[in-house]
Short mmCIF file of C-alpha atoms in Angstrom, two decimals:
data_model
loop_
_atom_site.label_atom_id
_atom_site.label_comp_id
_atom_site.label_asym_id
_atom_site.label_seq_id
_atom_site.Cartn_x
_atom_site.Cartn_y
_atom_site.Cartn_z
CA UNK A 300 0.00 0.00 0.00
CA UNK A 301 1.50 3.33 -1.01
CA UNK A 302 1.38 6.15 1.44
CA UNK A 303 0.93 9.66 0.09
CA UNK A 304 2.86 12.32 1.91
CA UNK A 305 2.02 15.98 2.01
CA UNK A 306 4.17 19.07 2.14
CA UNK A 307 2.84 22.24 3.77
CA UNK A 308 4.27 25.48 2.42
CA UNK A 309 3.99 28.69 4.38
CA UNK A 310 4.84 31.64 2.19
CA UNK A 311 4.89 35.36 2.89
CA UNK A 312 3.90 37.44 -0.11
CA UNK A 313 3.39 41.06 -1.14
CA UNK A 314 0.01 42.72 -1.57
CA UNK A 315 0.58 42.72 -5.35
CA UNK A 316 1.24 38.99 -5.40
CA UNK A 317 -1.86 38.47 -3.24
CA UNK A 318 -3.88 40.40 -5.82
CA UNK A 319 -2.67 38.02 -8.55
CA UNK A 320 -3.85 35.09 -6.43
CA UNK A 321 -7.28 36.68 -5.93
CA UNK A 322 -7.58 37.42 -9.66
CA UNK A 323 -6.56 33.84 -10.50
CA UNK A 324 -9.12 32.41 -8.07
CA UNK A 325 -11.81 34.67 -9.57
CA UNK A 326 -10.89 33.76 -13.17
CA UNK A 327 -10.84 30.03 -12.51
CA UNK A 328 -14.02 30.20 -10.43
CA UNK A 329 -15.79 31.95 -13.32
CA UNK A 330 -14.45 29.45 -15.82
CA UNK A 331 -15.43 26.40 -13.79
CA UNK A 332 -18.66 27.90 -12.42
CA UNK A 333 -17.72 26.93 -8.88
CA UNK A 334 -15.61 28.48 -6.15
CA UNK A 335 -12.00 27.34 -6.25
CA UNK A 336 -9.04 27.66 -3.89
CA UNK A 337 -5.47 28.79 -4.40
CA UNK A 338 -4.45 25.13 -4.41
CA UNK A 339 -6.94 24.54 -7.26
CA UNK A 340 -5.30 27.41 -9.19
CA UNK A 341 -1.85 25.91 -8.66
CA UNK A 342 -2.93 22.43 -9.76
CA UNK A 343 -4.79 23.84 -12.76
CA UNK A 344 -1.68 25.71 -13.91
CA UNK A 345 0.67 22.78 -13.28
CA UNK A 346 -1.64 20.39 -15.14
CA UNK A 347 -1.72 22.59 -18.22
CA UNK A 348 1.84 23.88 -17.99
CA UNK A 349 3.81 22.29 -20.83
CA UNK A 350 6.94 24.46 -20.68
CA UNK A 351 8.00 28.05 -20.28
CA UNK A 352 6.89 30.16 -23.22
CA UNK A 353 8.67 33.19 -24.55
CA UNK A 354 7.93 36.10 -22.29
CA UNK A 355 6.98 34.04 -19.23
CA UNK A 356 10.22 34.61 -17.37
CA UNK A 357 10.19 38.32 -18.22
CA UNK A 358 6.61 38.59 -16.97
CA UNK A 359 7.56 36.93 -13.69
CA UNK A 360 10.55 39.22 -13.26
CA UNK A 361 8.24 42.27 -13.48
CA UNK A 362 6.47 40.97 -10.35
CA UNK A 363 9.62 40.37 -8.34
CA UNK A 364 10.18 40.65 -5.49
CA UNK A 365 6.99 38.96 -4.27
CA UNK A 366 7.92 38.62 -0.61
CA UNK A 367 5.88 40.59 1.89
CA UNK A 368 3.70 40.44 4.97
CA UNK A 369 0.71 38.46 3.68
CA UNK A 370 0.98 34.85 4.89
CA UNK A 371 -0.45 32.00 2.84
CA UNK A 372 -0.48 28.28 3.60
CA UNK A 373 -0.60 25.69 0.81
CA UNK A 374 -0.64 21.93 1.34
CA UNK A 375 0.39 19.76 -1.60
CA UNK A 376 0.81 16.03 -1.98
CA UNK A 377 4.23 14.70 -2.93
CA UNK A 378 3.39 14.40 -6.65
CA UNK A 379 2.12 17.98 -6.88
CA UNK A 380 5.05 19.23 -4.82
CA UNK A 381 7.45 17.53 -7.26
CA UNK A 382 5.75 19.41 -10.12
CA UNK A 383 6.24 22.70 -8.22
CA UNK A 384 9.92 21.82 -7.73
CA UNK A 385 10.26 21.14 -11.48
CA UNK A 386 8.68 24.47 -12.29
CA UNK A 387 10.94 26.19 -9.75
CA UNK A 388 13.99 24.69 -11.47
CA UNK A 389 12.80 25.84 -14.89
CA UNK A 390 12.17 29.36 -13.60
CA UNK A 391 15.62 29.49 -12.04
CA UNK A 392 17.16 28.46 -15.36
CA UNK A 393 15.16 31.07 -17.30
CA UNK A 394 15.38 34.10 -15.01
CA UNK A 395 18.17 36.19 -13.60
CA UNK A 396 16.55 36.20 -10.14
CA UNK A 397 16.44 33.36 -7.64
CA UNK A 398 13.05 31.62 -7.72
CA UNK A 399 11.89 29.54 -4.79
CA UNK A 400 8.62 27.76 -4.11
CA UNK A 401 6.96 31.12 -3.36
CA UNK A 402 7.85 32.50 -6.79
CA UNK A 403 6.77 29.29 -8.54
CA UNK A 404 3.37 29.41 -6.80
CA UNK A 405 2.88 33.09 -7.64
CA UNK A 406 3.90 32.32 -11.23
CA UNK A 407 1.07 29.75 -11.40
CA UNK A 408 -1.37 32.39 -10.14
CA UNK A 409 -0.04 34.93 -12.63
CA UNK A 410 -0.57 32.57 -15.56
CA UNK A 411 -4.17 31.89 -14.58
CA UNK A 412 -4.92 35.52 -13.61
CA UNK A 413 -3.52 36.81 -16.89
CA UNK A 414 -5.53 34.36 -18.93
CA UNK A 415 -2.71 32.11 -20.09
CA UNK A 416 -4.91 29.07 -19.52
CA UNK A 417 -8.27 30.70 -18.86
CA UNK A 418 -11.09 30.99 -21.35
CA UNK A 419 -12.61 33.84 -19.34
CA UNK A 420 -9.89 36.51 -19.56
CA UNK A 421 -12.38 39.04 -20.88
CA UNK A 422 -14.74 38.35 -17.99
CA UNK A 423 -12.04 38.74 -15.35
CA UNK A 424 -10.93 42.02 -16.91
CA UNK A 425 -14.35 43.40 -15.95
CA UNK A 426 -13.98 42.37 -12.30
CA UNK A 427 -12.98 45.24 -10.03
CA UNK A 428 -11.17 44.29 -6.83
#
């Protein structure tokens, strides 16, 4: 019997990064017609994330630094955590800044919030936070 392990990440983020998370949650909730969580956003992005596209690393670098006073907790199983680690490695190879788990998670939110994977980009543009 295999035992799934979980990894809990506590990250401290900026207000701007938090806004990307909120926009990503709103966009994905609209698309799926149900309320979603930040973890759902992360898994959605990782599932559909084939590889870094041109401009992705530059877009992430415009957000950096993303550290701040807003604390977020995310619990991932070992498989999902391995996907985050893979993404973190790719971001480190493609950017000039150091990218940790925090930056990889915010990158997932940015992709969904900016409509990279979302069919409802136009709808989310009308949402005022």
